[in-house]
Coordinates of N, CA and C in Angstrom, one line a residue:
M1 N 0.8 -1.2 0.0 CA 0.0 0.0 0.0 C 0.9 1.2 0.0
S2 N 0.3 2.3 -0.5 CA 1.0 3.5 -0.5 C 0.9 4.3 0.8
D3 N 1.8 5.1 1.1 CA 1.8 5.9 2.3 C 0.7 7.0 2.1
P4 N 0.0 7.3 3.2 CA -1.0 8.4 3.2 C -0.3 9.7 2.8
M5 N -1.0 10.5 2.1 CA -0.5 11.8 1.7 C -0.3 12.7 2.9
T6 N 0.9 13.3 3.0 CA 1.2 14.2 4.2 C 0.5 15.6 3.9
R7 N 0.4 16.3 4.9 CA -0.2 17.7 4.7 C 0.7 18.5 3.7
L8 N 2.0 18.4 3.8 CA 2.9 19.1 2.9 C 2.6 18.7 1.4
D9 N 2.5 17.3 1.2 CA 2.2 16.8 -0.1 C 0.9 17.3 -0.7
A10 N -0.1 17.4 0.2 CA -1.4 17.9 -0.2 C -1.4 19.4 -0.6
L11 N -0.6 20.1 0.2 CA -0.5 21.6 -0.2 C 0.2 21.7 -1.5
R12 N 1.3 20.9 -1.7 CA 2.0 21.1 -3.0 C 1.1 20.6 -4.2
F13 N 0.3 19.6 -4.0 CA -0.6 19.2 -5.0 C -1.7 20.3 -5.3
A14 N -2.2 20.9 -4.2 CA -3.2 21.9 -4.4 C -2.6 23.1 -5.1
R15 N -1.3 23.4 -4.8 CA -0.6 24.5 -5.5 C -0.5 24.2 -7.0
R16 N -0.1 23.0 -7.4 CA 0.0 22.6 -8.8 C -1.3 22.7 -9.5
V17 N -2.4 22.2 -8.9 CA -3.7 22.3 -9.5 C -4.1 23.8 -9.7
V18 N -3.9 24.6 -8.7 CA -4.3 26.0 -8.9 C -3.4 26.7 -9.9
A19 N -2.1 26.3 -10.0 CA -1.2 26.9 -11.0 C -1.7 26.5 -12.4
E20 N -2.0 25.3 -12.6 CA -2.5 24.8 -13.9 C -3.8 25.5 -14.3
H21 N -4.7 25.5 -13.4 CA -6.0 26.2 -13.6 C -5.8 27.6 -14.0
T22 N -5.0 28.3 -13.2 CA -4.7 29.7 -13.5 C -4.1 29.9 -14.8
A23 N -3.1 29.1 -15.2 CA -2.5 29.2 -16.5 C -3.5 29.0 -17.6
R24 N -4.5 28.1 -17.5 CA -5.5 27.9 -18.5 C -6.4 29.1 -18.6
Q25 N -6.8 29.7 -17.4 CA -7.6 30.9 -17.4 C -6.9 32.1 -18.0
L26 N -5.6 32.2 -17.7 CA -4.8 33.3 -18.3 C -4.7 33.2 -19.8
A27 N -4.5 31.9 -20.3 CA -4.5 31.7 -21.7 C -5.8 32.1 -22.4
A28 N -6.9 31.7 -21.7 CA -8.2 32.1 -22.3 C -8.4 33.6 -22.3
I29 N -8.0 34.3 -21.3 CA -8.1 35.7 -21.2 C -7.2 36.4 -22.3
D30 N -6.0 35.8 -22.5 CA -5.1 36.4 -23.5 C -5.7 36.2 -24.9
Q31 N -6.4 35.1 -25.1 CA -7.1 34.8 -26.4 C -8.2 35.8 -26.6
W32 N -9.0 36.1 -25.5 CA -10.1 37.1 -25.6 C -9.5 38.5 -25.9
I33 N -8.4 38.8 -25.3 CA -7.8 40.1 -25.6 C -7.3 40.2 -27.0
A34 N -6.7 39.2 -27.5 CA -6.2 39.1 -28.9 C -7.4 39.3 -29.9
D35 N -8.5 38.6 -29.6 CA -9.7 38.7 -30.4 C -10.2 40.1 -30.4
E36 N -10.3 40.7 -29.3 CA -10.9 42.1 -29.2 C -9.9 43.0 -29.9
E37 N -8.6 42.9 -29.8 CA -7.7 43.8 -30.5 C -7.9 43.6 -32.0
R38 N -8.1 42.4 -32.5 CA -8.3 42.1 -33.9 C -9.6 42.8 -34.4
R39 N -10.7 42.7 -33.6 CA -11.9 43.3 -33.9 C -11.8 44.8 -34.0
E40 N -11.1 45.4 -33.0 CA -10.9 46.9 -33.0 C -10.1 47.3 -34.2
A41 N -9.1 46.5 -34.6 CA -8.3 46.9 -35.8 C -9.1 46.8 -37.0
E42 N -10.0 45.8 -37.1 CA -10.9 45.7 -38.3 C -11.9 46.8 -38.4
Q43 N -12.4 47.2 -37.2 CA -13.3 48.4 -37.2 C -12.6 49.6 -37.6
H44 N -11.4 49.8 -37.1 CA -10.6 51.0 -37.5 C -10.3 51.1 -39.0
T45 N -9.9 49.9 -39.5 CA -9.7 49.8 -40.9 C -10.9 50.1 -41.7
G46 N -12.0 49.6 -41.3 CA -13.3 49.8 -42.0 C -13.7 51.3 -42.0
R47 N -13.5 52.0 -40.8 CA -13.8 53.4 -40.8 C -12.9 54.2 -41.7
E48 N -11.6 53.8 -41.8 CA -10.7 54.5 -42.7 C -11.0 54.3 -44.1
R49 N -11.5 53.1 -44.5 CA -11.8 52.8 -45.9 C -13.2 53.3 -46.3
R50 N -14.1 53.7 -45.4 CA -15.4 54.1 -45.7 C -15.3 55.3 -46.6
P51 N -16.1 55.4 -47.6 CA -16.1 56.6 -48.5 C -16.6 57.8 -47.8
A52 N -16.2 58.9 -48.2 CA -16.7 60.2 -47.5 C -18.2 60.3 -47.8
K53 N -18.9 61.0 -46.9 CA -20.3 61.2 -47.1 C -20.4 62.3 -48.2
P54 N -21.4 62.1 -49.0 CA -21.6 63.0 -50.1 C -22.0 64.4 -49.6
A55 N -21.7 65.4 -50.4 CA -22.0 66.8 -50.0 C -23.4 67.1 -50.3
W56 N -24.0 66.4 -51.3 CA -25.4 66.7 -51.7 C -26.1 65.3 -51.9
L57 N -27.4 65.4 -51.6 CA -28.2 64.1 -51.7 C -29.5 64.4 -52.5
L58 N -29.9 63.4 -53.3 CA -31.1 63.5 -54.0 C -32.1 62.4 -53.4
E59 N -33.2 62.8 -53.0 CA -34.2 61.9 -52.4 C -35.2 61.5 -53.5
P60 N -35.2 60.2 -53.9 CA -36.1 59.8 -55.0 C -37.5 59.7 -54.5
G61 N -38.4 59.6 -55.5 CA -39.8 59.4 -55.2 C -40.1 58.0 -54.7
L62 N -41.3 57.6 -54.4 CA -41.6 56.3 -53.8 C -41.5 55.2 -54.7
N63 N -41.6 55.4 -56.0 CA -41.4 54.3 -57.0 C -40.5 54.8 -58.1
R64 N -40.2 53.9 -59.0 CA -39.2 54.3 -60.1 C -39.7 55.3 -61.0
E65 N -41.0 55.4 -61.2 CA -41.5 56.4 -62.2 C -41.7 57.8 -61.5
A66 N -41.8 57.8 -60.2 CA -42.1 59.1 -59.5 C -40.8 60.0 -59.6
P67 N -41.1 61.3 -59.7 CA -39.9 62.2 -59.8 C -39.3 62.3 -58.4
A68 N -38.1 62.9 -58.4 CA -37.4 63.1 -57.1 C -38.2 64.0 -56.2
V69 N -38.1 63.8 -54.9 CA -38.8 64.6 -54.0 C -38.1 65.9 -53.5
Y70 N -36.9 65.7 -53.0 CA -36.1 66.8 -52.5 C -34.6 66.6 -52.8
V71 N -34.0 67.8 -52.8 CA -32.5 67.9 -52.9 C -32.1 68.3 -51.4
H72 N -31.1 67.6 -50.9 CA -30.6 67.9 -49.5 C -29.1 68.2 -49.5
R73 N -28.7 68.8 -48.5 CA -27.3 68.9 -48.2 C -26.9 67.6 -47.6
G74 N -25.6 67.2 -47.7 CA -25.1 66.0 -47.1 C -25.2 66.1 -45.6
G75 N -25.7 65.0 -45.0 CA -25.9 65.0 -43.6 C -27.2 65.6 -43.0
C76 N -28.1 65.9 -43.9 CA -29.4 66.5 -43.5 C -30.1 65.4 -42.7
W77 N -30.7 65.8 -41.6 CA -31.4 64.9 -40.7 C -32.7 64.4 -41.4
N78 N -33.2 65.2 -42.3 CA -34.5 64.9 -42.9 C -34.4 64.1 -44.2
A79 N -33.2 63.8 -44.7 CA -33.0 63.0 -45.9 C -33.5 61.6 -45.7
G80 N -34.3 61.1 -46.7 CA -34.8 59.8 -46.6 C -33.7 58.7 -46.7
G81 N -34.0 57.5 -46.3 CA -33.0 56.4 -46.3 C -32.7 56.0 -47.8
R82 N -33.5 56.4 -48.7 CA -33.3 56.0 -50.1 C -32.4 57.1 -50.8
S83 N -32.1 58.1 -50.2 CA -31.4 59.2 -50.8 C -30.0 58.7 -51.2
H84 N -29.5 59.3 -52.3 CA -28.2 59.0 -52.8 C -27.4 60.2 -53.2
G85 N -26.1 60.1 -53.2 CA -25.2 61.3 -53.4 C -25.2 61.7 -54.8
I86 N -25.2 63.0 -55.0 CA -25.0 63.6 -56.4 C -24.0 64.7 -56.3
D87 N -23.5 65.1 -57.4 CA -22.5 66.2 -57.4 C -23.2 67.6 -57.5
Q88 N -22.5 68.6 -57.4 CA -23.0 70.0 -57.4 C -23.8 70.3 -58.7
A89 N -23.2 69.8 -59.9 CA -23.9 70.0 -61.1 C -25.3 69.3 -61.1
G90 N -25.3 68.1 -60.5 CA -26.6 67.4 -60.4 C -27.6 68.1 -59.6
V91 N -27.1 68.8 -58.5 CA -28.0 69.6 -57.7 C -28.6 70.7 -58.5
R92 N -27.7 71.4 -59.2 CA -28.2 72.6 -60.0 C -29.3 72.1 -61.0
Q93 N -29.0 70.9 -61.7 CA -29.9 70.4 -62.7 C -31.2 70.0 -62.0
A94 N -31.1 69.3 -60.9 CA -32.4 68.9 -60.2 C -33.2 70.1 -59.8
L95 N -32.6 71.1 -59.3 CA -33.3 72.3 -58.9 C -33.9 73.0 -60.1
A96 N -33.2 73.0 -61.2 CA -33.7 73.6 -62.4 C -34.9 72.8 -63.0
D97 N -34.8 71.5 -62.8 CA -35.9 70.6 -63.3 C -37.1 70.6 -62.4
G98 N -37.1 71.4 -61.3 CA -38.3 71.6 -60.5 C -38.3 70.7 -59.2
V99 N -37.2 70.0 -58.9 CA -37.1 69.2 -57.7 C -37.0 70.2 -56.5
A100 N -37.8 70.1 -55.5 CA -37.8 71.0 -54.4 C -36.6 70.9 -53.5
A101 N -36.1 72.0 -53.0 CA -35.0 72.1 -52.1 C -35.6 71.7 -50.7
C102 N -34.9 71.0 -49.9 CA -35.3 70.6 -48.6 C -35.5 71.9 -47.8
P103 N -36.7 72.0 -47.1 CA -36.9 73.2 -46.3 C -36.1 73.3 -45.0
H104 N -35.5 72.2 -44.7 CA -34.7 72.2 -43.4 C -33.3 72.5 -43.6
C105 N -32.6 71.9 -44.6 CA -31.2 72.1 -44.8 C -30.9 73.2 -45.9
R106 N -31.9 73.6 -46.6 CA -31.8 74.6 -47.6 C -30.6 74.5 -48.5
P107 N -30.5 73.5 -49.3 CA -29.3 73.3 -50.2 C -29.2 74.4 -51.3
D108 N -30.3 75.0 -51.6 CA -30.3 76.1 -52.7 C -29.5 77.3 -52.2
T109 N -29.5 77.5 -50.9 CA -28.8 78.7 -50.4 C -27.3 78.4 -50.2
A110 N -26.9 77.2 -50.3 CA -25.5 76.8 -50.1 C -24.7 76.7 -51.4
L111 N -25.4 76.8 -52.5 CA -24.7 76.6 -53.8 C -23.9 77.9 -54.1
D112 N -22.7 77.7 -54.6 CA -21.8 78.8 -55.0 C -22.2 79.3 -56.3

């Protein structure tokens, strides 16, 4: 038969168990940190690659045949979700064609 474990042997065994458990937990935390750093780097890269917001927006009608509803400045809070960017010449043309200027952002007053 084997000798019974002494108190000192039990303490050493407990220390080894705790050390191994702690090492596994630290490895898991290190992996979580690496994953989070990778996610943050991807988000940063995505923000850098995102195209600039357009300076002018054209809000189309409710269907393909309907005329455009409004011309907006870029970033107007009232621009519809279907709005798309246009250049300054497109803004001038749309206003000349009778598309209304947004009454909130007043793009017609911002044209040079």
